[in-house]
Short mmCIF file of C-alpha atoms and ligand atoms in Angstrom, two decimals:
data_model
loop_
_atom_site.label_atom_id
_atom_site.label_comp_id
_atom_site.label_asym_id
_atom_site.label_seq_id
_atom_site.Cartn_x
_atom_site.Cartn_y
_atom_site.Cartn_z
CA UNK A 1 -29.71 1.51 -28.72
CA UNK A 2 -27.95 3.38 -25.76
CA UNK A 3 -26.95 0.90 -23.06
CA UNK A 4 -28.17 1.93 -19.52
CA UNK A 5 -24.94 2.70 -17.21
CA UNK A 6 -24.26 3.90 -13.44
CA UNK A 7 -21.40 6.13 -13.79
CA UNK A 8 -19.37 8.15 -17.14
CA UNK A 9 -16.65 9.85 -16.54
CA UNK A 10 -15.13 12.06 -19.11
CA UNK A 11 -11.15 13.41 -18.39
CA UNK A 12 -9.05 15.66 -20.19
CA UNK A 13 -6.79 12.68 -20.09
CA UNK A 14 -6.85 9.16 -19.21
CA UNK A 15 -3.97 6.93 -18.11
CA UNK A 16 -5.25 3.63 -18.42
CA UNK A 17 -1.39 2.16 -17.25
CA UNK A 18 -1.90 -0.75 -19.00
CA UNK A 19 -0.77 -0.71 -22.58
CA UNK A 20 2.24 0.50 -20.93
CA UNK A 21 2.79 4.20 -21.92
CA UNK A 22 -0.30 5.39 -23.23
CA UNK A 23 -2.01 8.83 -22.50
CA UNK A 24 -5.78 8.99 -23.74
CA UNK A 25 -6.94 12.52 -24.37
CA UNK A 26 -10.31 13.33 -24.46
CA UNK A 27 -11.33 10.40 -23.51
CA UNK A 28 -14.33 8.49 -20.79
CA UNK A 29 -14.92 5.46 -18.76
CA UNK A 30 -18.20 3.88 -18.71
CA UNK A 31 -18.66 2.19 -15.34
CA UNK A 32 -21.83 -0.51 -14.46
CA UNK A 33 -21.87 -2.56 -11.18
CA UNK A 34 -18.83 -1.12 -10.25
CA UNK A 35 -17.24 -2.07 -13.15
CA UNK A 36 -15.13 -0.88 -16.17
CA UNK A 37 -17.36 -1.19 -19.34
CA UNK A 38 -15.77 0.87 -22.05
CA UNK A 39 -12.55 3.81 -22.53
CA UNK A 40 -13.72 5.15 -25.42
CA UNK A 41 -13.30 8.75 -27.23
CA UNK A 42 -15.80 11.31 -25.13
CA UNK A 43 -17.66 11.79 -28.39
CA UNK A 44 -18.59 7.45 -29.18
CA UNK A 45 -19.08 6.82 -25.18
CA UNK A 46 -22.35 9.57 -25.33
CA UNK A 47 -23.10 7.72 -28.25
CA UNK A 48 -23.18 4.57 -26.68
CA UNK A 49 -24.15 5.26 -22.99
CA UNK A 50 -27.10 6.40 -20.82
CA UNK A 51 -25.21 6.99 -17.54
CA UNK A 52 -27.12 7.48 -14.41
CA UNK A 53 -24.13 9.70 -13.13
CA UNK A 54 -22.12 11.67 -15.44
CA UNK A 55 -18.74 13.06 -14.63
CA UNK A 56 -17.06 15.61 -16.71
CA UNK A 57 -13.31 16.48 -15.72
CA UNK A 58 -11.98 18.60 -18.12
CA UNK A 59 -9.27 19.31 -16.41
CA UNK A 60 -8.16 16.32 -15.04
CA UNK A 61 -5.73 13.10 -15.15
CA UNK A 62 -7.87 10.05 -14.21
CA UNK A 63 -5.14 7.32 -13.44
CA UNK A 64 -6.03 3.61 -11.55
CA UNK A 65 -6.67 4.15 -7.77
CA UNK A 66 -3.07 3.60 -5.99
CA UNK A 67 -2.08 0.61 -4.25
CA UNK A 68 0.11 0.82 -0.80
CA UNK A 69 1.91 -2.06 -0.76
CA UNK A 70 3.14 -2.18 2.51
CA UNK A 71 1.51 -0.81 5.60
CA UNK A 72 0.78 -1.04 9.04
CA UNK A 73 -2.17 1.27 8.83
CA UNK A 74 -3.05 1.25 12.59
CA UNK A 75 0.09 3.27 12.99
CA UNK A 76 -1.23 5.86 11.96
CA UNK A 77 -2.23 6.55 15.69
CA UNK A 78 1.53 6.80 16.46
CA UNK A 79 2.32 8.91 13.82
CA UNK A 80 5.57 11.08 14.92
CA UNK A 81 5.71 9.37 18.41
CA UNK A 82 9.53 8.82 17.83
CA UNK A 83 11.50 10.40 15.34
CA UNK A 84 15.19 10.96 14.67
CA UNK A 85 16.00 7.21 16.05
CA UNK A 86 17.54 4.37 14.42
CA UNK A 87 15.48 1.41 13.84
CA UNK A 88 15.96 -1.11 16.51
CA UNK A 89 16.42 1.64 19.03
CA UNK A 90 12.57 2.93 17.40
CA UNK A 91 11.23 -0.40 17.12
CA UNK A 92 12.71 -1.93 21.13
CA UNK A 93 12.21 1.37 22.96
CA UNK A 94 9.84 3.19 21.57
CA UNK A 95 7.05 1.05 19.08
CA UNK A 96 6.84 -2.47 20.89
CA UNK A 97 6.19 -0.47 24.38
CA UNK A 98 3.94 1.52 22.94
CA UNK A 99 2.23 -0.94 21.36
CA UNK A 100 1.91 -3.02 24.61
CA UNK A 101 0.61 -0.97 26.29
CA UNK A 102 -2.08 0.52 24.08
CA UNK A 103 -2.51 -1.66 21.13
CA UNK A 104 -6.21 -3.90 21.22
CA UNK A 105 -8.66 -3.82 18.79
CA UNK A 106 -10.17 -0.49 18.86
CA UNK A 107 -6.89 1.12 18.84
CA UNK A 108 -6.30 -0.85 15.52
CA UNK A 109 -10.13 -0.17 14.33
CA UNK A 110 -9.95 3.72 15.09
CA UNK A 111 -6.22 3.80 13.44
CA UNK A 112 -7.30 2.08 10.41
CA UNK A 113 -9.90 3.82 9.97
CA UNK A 114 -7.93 7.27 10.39
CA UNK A 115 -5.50 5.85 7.95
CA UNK A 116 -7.67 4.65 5.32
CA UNK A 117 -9.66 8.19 5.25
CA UNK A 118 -5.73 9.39 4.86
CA UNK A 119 -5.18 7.25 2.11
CA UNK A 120 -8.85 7.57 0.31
CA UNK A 121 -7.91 10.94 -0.14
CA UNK A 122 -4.46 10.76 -1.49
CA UNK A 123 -5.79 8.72 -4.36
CA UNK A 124 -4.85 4.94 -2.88
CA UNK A 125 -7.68 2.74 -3.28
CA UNK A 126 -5.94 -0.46 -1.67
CA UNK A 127 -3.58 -1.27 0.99
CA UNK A 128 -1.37 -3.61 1.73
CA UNK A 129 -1.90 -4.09 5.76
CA UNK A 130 0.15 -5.96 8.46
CA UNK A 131 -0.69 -5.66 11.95
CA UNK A 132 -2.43 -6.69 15.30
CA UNK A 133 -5.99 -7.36 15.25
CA UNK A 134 -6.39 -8.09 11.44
CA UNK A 135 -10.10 -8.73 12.12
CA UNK A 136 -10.72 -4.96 13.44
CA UNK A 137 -8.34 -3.53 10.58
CA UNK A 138 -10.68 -5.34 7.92
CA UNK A 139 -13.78 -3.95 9.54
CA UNK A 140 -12.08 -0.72 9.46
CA UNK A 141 -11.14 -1.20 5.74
CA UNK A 142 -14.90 -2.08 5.04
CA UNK A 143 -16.50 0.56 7.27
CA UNK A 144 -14.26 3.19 4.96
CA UNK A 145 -15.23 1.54 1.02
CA UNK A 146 -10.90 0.99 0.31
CA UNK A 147 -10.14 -2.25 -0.66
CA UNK A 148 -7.29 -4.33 1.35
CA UNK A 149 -5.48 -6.69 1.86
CA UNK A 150 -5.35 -7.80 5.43
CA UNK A 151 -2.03 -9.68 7.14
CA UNK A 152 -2.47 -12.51 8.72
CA UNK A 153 0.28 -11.56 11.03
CA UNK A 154 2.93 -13.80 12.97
CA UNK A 155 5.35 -13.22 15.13
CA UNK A 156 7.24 -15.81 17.38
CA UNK A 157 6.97 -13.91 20.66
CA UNK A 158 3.17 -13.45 22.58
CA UNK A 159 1.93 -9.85 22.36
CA UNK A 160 -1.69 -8.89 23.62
CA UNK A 161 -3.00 -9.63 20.54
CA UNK A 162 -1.86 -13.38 20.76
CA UNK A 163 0.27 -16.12 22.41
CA UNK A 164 2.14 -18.02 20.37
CA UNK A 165 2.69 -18.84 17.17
CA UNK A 166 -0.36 -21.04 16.32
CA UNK A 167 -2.57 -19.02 17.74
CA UNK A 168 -1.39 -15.32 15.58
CA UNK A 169 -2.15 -17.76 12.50
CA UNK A 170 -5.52 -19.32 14.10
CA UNK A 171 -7.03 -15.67 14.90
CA UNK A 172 -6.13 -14.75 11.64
CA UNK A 173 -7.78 -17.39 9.56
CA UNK A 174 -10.80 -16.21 12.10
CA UNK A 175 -10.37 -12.91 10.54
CA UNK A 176 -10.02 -14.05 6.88
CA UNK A 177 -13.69 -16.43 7.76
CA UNK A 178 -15.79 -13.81 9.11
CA UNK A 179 -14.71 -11.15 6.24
CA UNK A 180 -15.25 -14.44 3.44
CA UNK A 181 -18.40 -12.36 1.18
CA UNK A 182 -16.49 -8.68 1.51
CA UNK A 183 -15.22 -8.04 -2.13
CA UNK A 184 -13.25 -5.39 -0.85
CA UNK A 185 -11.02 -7.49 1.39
CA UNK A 186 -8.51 -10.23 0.69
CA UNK A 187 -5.77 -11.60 2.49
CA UNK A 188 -2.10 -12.28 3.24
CA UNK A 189 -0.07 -14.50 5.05
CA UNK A 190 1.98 -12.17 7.05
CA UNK A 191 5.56 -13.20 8.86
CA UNK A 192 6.04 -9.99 10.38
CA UNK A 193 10.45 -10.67 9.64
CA UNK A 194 13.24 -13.37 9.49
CA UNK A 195 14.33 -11.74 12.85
CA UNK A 196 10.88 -12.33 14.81
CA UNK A 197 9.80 -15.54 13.14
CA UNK A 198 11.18 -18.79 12.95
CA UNK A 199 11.66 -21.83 10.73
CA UNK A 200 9.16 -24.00 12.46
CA UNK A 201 6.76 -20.32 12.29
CA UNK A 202 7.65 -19.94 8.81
CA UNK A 203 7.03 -23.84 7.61
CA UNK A 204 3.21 -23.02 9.23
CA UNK A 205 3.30 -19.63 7.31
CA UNK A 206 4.10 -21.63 3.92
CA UNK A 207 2.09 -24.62 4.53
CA UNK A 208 -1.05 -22.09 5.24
CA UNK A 209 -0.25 -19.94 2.15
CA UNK A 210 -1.00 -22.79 -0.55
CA UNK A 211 -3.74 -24.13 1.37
CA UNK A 212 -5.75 -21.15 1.20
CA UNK A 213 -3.74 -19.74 -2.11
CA UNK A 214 -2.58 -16.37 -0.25
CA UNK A 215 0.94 -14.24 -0.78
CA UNK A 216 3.14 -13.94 1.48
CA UNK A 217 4.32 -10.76 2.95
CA UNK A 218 7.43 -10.07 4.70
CA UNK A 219 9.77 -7.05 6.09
CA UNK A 220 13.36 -8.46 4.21
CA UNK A 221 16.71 -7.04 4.18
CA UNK A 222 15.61 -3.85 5.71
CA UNK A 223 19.24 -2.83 7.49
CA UNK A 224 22.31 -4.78 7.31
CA UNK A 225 22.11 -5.46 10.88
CA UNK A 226 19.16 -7.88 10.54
CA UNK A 227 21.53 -9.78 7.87
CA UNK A 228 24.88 -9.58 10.18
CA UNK A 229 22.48 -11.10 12.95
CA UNK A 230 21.28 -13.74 10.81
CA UNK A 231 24.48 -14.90 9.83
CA UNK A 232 25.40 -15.42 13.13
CA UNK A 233 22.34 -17.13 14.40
CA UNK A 234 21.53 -19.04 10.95
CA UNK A 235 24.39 -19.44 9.10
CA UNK A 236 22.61 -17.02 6.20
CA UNK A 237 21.75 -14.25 5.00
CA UNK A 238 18.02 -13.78 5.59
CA UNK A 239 17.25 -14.34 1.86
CA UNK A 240 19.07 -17.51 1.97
CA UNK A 241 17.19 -18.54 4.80
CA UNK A 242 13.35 -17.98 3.31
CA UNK A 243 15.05 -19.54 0.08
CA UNK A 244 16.11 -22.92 2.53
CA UNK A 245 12.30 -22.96 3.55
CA UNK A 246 10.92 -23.02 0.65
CA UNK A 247 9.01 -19.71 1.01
CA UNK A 248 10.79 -17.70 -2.76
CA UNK A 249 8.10 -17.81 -4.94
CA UNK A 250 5.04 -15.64 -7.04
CA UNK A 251 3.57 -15.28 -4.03
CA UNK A 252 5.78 -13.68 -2.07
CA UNK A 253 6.23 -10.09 -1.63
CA UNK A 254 9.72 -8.67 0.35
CA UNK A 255 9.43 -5.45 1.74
CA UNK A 256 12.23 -3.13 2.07
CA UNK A 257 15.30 -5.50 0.31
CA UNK A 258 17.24 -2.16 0.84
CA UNK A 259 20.36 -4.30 0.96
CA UNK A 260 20.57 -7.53 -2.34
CA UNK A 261 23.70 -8.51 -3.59
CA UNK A 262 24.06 -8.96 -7.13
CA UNK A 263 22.62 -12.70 -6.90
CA UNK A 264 19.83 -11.84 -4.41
CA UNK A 265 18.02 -9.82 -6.81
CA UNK A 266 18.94 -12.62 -9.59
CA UNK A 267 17.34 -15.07 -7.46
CA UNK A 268 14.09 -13.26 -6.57
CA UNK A 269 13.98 -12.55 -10.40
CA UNK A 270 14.28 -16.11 -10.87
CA UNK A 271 11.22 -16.90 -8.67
CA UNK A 272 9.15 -14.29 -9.53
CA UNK A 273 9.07 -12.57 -6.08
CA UNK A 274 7.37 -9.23 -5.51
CA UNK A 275 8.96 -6.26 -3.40
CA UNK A 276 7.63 -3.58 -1.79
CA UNK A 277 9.62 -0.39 -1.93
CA UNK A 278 9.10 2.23 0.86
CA UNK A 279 11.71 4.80 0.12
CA UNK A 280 10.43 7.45 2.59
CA UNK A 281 10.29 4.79 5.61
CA UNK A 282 14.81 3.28 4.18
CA UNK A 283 15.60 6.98 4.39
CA UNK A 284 14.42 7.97 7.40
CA UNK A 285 15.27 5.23 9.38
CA UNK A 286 18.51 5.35 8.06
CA UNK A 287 18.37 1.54 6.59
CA UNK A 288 19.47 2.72 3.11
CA UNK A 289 18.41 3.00 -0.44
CA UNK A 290 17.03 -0.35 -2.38
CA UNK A 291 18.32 -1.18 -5.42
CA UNK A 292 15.35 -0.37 -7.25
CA UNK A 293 16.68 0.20 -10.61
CA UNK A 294 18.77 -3.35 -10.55
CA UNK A 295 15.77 -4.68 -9.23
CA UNK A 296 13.26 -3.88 -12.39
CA UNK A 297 16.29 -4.39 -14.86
CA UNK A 298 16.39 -7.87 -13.75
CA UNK A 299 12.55 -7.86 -13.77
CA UNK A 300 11.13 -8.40 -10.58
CA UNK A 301 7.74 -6.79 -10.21
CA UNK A 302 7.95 -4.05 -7.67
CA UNK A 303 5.34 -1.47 -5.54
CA UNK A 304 5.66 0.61 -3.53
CA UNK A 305 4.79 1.34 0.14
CA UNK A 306 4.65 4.10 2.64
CA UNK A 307 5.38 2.07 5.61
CA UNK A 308 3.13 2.51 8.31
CA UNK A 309 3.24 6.21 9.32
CA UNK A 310 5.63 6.26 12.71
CA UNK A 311 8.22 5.68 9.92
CA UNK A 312 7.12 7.97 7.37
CA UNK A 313 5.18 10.05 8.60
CA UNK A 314 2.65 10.53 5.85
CA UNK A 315 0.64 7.58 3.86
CA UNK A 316 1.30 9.28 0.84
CA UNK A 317 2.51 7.50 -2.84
CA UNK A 318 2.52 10.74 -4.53
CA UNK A 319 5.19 11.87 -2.69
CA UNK A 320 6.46 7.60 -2.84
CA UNK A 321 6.70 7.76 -6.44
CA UNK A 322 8.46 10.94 -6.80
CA UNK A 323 11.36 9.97 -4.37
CA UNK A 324 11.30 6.80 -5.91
CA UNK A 325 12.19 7.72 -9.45
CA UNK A 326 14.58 10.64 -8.15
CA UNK A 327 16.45 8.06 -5.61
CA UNK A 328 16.39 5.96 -8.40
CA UNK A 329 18.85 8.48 -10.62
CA UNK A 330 20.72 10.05 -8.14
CA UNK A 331 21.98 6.18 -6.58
CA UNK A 332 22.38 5.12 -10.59
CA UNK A 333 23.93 7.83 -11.92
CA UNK A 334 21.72 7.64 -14.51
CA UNK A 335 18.76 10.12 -15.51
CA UNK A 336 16.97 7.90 -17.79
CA UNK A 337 16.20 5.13 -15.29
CA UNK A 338 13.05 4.86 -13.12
CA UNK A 339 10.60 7.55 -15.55
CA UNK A 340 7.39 8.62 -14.57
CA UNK A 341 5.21 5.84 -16.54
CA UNK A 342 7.22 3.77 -14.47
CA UNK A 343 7.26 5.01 -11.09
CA UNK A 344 2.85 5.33 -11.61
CA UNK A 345 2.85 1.63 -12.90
CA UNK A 346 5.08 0.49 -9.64
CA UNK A 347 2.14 2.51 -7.41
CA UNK A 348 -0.54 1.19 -9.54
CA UNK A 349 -0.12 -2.29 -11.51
CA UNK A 350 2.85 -3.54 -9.83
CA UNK A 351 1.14 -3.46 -6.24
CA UNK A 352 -1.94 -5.47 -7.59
CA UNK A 353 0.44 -8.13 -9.27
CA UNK A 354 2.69 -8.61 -5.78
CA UNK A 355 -1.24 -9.24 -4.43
CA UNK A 356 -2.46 -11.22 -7.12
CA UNK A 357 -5.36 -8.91 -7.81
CA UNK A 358 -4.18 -7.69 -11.06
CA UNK A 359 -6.87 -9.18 -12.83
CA UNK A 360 -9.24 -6.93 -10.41
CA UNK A 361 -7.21 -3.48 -10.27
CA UNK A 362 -4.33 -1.97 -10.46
CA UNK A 363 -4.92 -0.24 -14.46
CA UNK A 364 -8.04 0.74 -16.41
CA UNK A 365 -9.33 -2.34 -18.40
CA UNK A 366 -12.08 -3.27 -19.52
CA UNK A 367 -13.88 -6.10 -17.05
CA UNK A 368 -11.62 -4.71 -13.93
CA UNK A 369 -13.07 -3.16 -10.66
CA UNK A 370 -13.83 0.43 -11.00
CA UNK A 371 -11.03 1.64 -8.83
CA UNK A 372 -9.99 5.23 -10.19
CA UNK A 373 -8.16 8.35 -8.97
CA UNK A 374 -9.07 11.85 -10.55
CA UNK A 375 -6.18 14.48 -10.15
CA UNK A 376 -6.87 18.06 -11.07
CA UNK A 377 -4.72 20.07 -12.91
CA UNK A 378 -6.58 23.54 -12.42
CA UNK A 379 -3.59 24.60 -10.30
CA UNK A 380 -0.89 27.45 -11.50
CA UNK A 381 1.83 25.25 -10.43
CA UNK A 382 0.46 22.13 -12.95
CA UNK A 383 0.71 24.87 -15.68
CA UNK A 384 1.32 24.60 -18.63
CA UNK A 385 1.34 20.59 -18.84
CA UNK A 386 3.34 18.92 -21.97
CA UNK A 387 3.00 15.59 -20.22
CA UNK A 388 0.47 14.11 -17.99
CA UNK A 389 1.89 11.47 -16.49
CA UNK A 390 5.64 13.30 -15.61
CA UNK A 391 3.53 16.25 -13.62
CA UNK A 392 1.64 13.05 -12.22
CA UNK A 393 5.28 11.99 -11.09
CA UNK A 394 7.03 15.31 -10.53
CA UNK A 395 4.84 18.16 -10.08
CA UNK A 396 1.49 16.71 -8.40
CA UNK A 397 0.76 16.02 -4.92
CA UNK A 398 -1.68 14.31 -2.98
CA UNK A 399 -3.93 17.31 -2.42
CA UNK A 400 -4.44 17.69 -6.28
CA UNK A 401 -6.73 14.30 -6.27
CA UNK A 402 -10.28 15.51 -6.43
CA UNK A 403 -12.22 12.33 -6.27
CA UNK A 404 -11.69 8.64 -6.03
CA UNK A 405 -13.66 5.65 -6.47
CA UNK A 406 -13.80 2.13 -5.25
CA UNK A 407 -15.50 -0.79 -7.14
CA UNK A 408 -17.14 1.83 -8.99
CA UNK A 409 -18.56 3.97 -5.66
CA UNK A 410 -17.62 7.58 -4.92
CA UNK A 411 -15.27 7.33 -2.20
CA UNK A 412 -14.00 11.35 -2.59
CA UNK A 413 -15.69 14.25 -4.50
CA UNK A 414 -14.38 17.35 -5.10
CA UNK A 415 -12.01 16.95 -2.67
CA UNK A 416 -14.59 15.81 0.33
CA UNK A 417 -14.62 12.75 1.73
CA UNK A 418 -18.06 10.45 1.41
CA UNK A 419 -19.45 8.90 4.33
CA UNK A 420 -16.55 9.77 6.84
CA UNK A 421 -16.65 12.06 9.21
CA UNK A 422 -13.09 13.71 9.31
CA UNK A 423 -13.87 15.98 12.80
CA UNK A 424 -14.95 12.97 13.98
CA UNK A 425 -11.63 11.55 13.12
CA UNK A 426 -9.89 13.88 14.31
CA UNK A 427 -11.14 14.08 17.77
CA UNK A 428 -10.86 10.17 17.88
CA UNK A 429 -6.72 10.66 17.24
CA UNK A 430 -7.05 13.25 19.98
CA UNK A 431 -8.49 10.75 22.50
CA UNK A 432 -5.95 8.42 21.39
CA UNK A 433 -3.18 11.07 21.85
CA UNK A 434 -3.96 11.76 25.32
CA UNK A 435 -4.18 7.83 25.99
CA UNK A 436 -0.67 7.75 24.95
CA UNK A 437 1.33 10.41 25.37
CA UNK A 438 3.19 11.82 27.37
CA UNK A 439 5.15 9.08 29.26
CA UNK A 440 5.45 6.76 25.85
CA UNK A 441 7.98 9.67 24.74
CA UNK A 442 10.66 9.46 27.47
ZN1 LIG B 1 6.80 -2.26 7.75
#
């Protein structure tokens, strides 16, 4: 008896991520209420399935959709505003006055949703957000089919977004209410950094956290001025400091950690923190390179994030997991550290453990969210192809992913976006453009 399905997909090859390491060739996916049924050989799955759809990529990689583990997606509207600056003299002169000037919640709506089209068709099928307006970036998020998860953001300092502390943590848990019955969405607690929040902010961050069972997710240790600062004004190194509170545990996930001593990355090991490597965003700010081969040797899980894109420019984890593994060598001195199952399982399984939604995404099992990424390899410069999963790593790029789903709904296909409008898009970054430049560059 054939069982009744909504979607097959057959792939040349199938790179399920979890077991760890395996490549299955000739292989499908059986998909039902926007779930993962079956992988099963091509031959047993038409066998066993009547699919409503049925996909057949015979040229194709189909991996788990990505997951950006750190961005401020909104950004996206002040993509290459500033370049060439260091951090705090970005961030002071450039960002925050932008931002407070033009930043309200259709700024964040339009930017998320410019971002999220960005990232739907690089293959990421969940983000990692933390910004202004968390409410508008979730409606965004839902309005485009990706999954995220939204920041509840904090800061100690007002902003137009909110006054004080209690009330960036109140319009949050607004946010997190209204969106309660969207499966796509989830949430964080999200302390924008040791440098803008304090330990009164942070003991409300915590206390929040295991009341409604949410990571935590936190810029750390991006430059080694934030940790020179902190010794002077707490006495500790920034780590130290979120160890004092109470706030190292599963649930947290660092981003940056660009500089860990050798018993900083024992002691996130040793609480099972999660961190959030944006390579692109440490290099071009000039905040360094994280220790990202220490880091996994000592196990601590780790993703990776683009950053938001005025520090990247491009929401991109092709190009993420590619610098990734090569930073990894070159810092190392090592070739065989950081391969290419492992950079895709830092993009893929390792972002939806930092979240705690690894029982929902992040590989290809059975009983997990349809959330897949097809990548063609019809392309000279994919040719010839020993190995799947190091072209994945080395060779591909974002514009080789020819369709992505989302809890089991066509999100790209054949390369086109579904459901958004991508002139419209564009002319909506246009308006914003002219809204903002040109006196936000002097
Ligand atoms: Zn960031």
């Amino acid at each position: 008896m054939l069982m009744n399905i909504d979607l097959l997909i057959d792939a040349r090859w199938i790179v399920p991520v979890e077991p760890v390491g395996v490549v299955l060739e000739n292989h499908a996916v059986a998909i039902d209420a926007g779930k993962i049924v079956a992988l099963m050989p091509r031959a047993a799955a038409a066998e066993a399935f009547t699919p409503r759809v049925h996909r057949r990529l015979d040229r194709h990689v189909l991996i788990p959709g990505l997951i950006n583990l750190h961005t401020h997606a909104a950004m996206s509207l002040l993509r290459g505003l500033a370049d060439d600056l260091p951090l705090r003299e970005w961030l002071e002169n450039h960002i925050w006055p932008a931002e407070g000037r033009h930043v309200s919640a259709q700024f964040v709506y339009d930017g998320t949703r410019l971002a999220a089209a960005e990232m739907l068709r690089g293959g990421i099928t969940c983000f990692n957000d933390m910004y202004f307006y968390p409410k508008a970036a979730a409606d965004a998020a839902v309005a485009a089919g990706i999954r995220a998860a939204i920041g509840i953001v904090s800061f100690d300092f007002p902003t137009p977004y909110a006054a004080d502390p209690d009330d960036y943590l109140l319009k949050g848990l607004a946010a997190r209410d209204a969106l309660r019955d969207e499966p796509l969405i989830s949430f964080c607690l999200a302390p924008h950094a040791p440098y803008t929040v304090g330990d009164r902010n942070f003991a409300r961050v915590l206390t929040l956290a295991e009341q409604i069972d949410a990571p935590i997710h936190v810029h750390i240790h991006e430059t080694a001025h934030e940790i020179e600062e902190s010794i002077k004004v707490h006495g500790v190194r920034p780590l130290a400091r979120l160890h004092r509170l109470g706030l190292l545990s599963p649930g947290l996930i660092g981003v940056h950690a660009v500089h860990l001593t050798g018993d900083e990355i024992a002691l996130l090991a040793a609480h099972g923190c999660s961190l959030a490597h944006c390579p692109t965003s440490n290099l071009k700010l000039a905040s360094g390179i994280a220790p990202v081969s220490e880091l996994l040797h000592a196990g601590v899980n780790v993703g990776l994030g683009t950053d938001g894109a005025a520090s990247n420019n491009r929401l991109d984890l092709f190009q993420e997991m590619r610098l990734a593994a090569l930073l990894a060598k070159g810092v190392s001195g090592r070739a065989d550290v950081l391969g290419a199952h492992q950079a895709l399982h830092m993009a893929t399984l390792g972002g939806a453990r930092a979240l705690g939604l690894d029982a929902k995404t992040g590989s290809l099992l059975p009983g997990k969210a349809a959330d897949l990424c097809a990548v063609a390899f019809d392309d000279l410069a994919l040719s010839p192809c020993f190995d799947p999963v190091s072209h994945l790593v080395y060779v591909a790029g974002r514009e080789h992913v020819s369709d992505v789903w989302v809890d089991g709904q066509a999100r790209v296909e054949q390369r086109l976006l579904l459901g958004i409008d991508e002139s419209e898009l564009i002319k909506l970054a246009a308006l914003w453009q002219n809204k903002i430049c040109p006196r936000d560059v002097t």
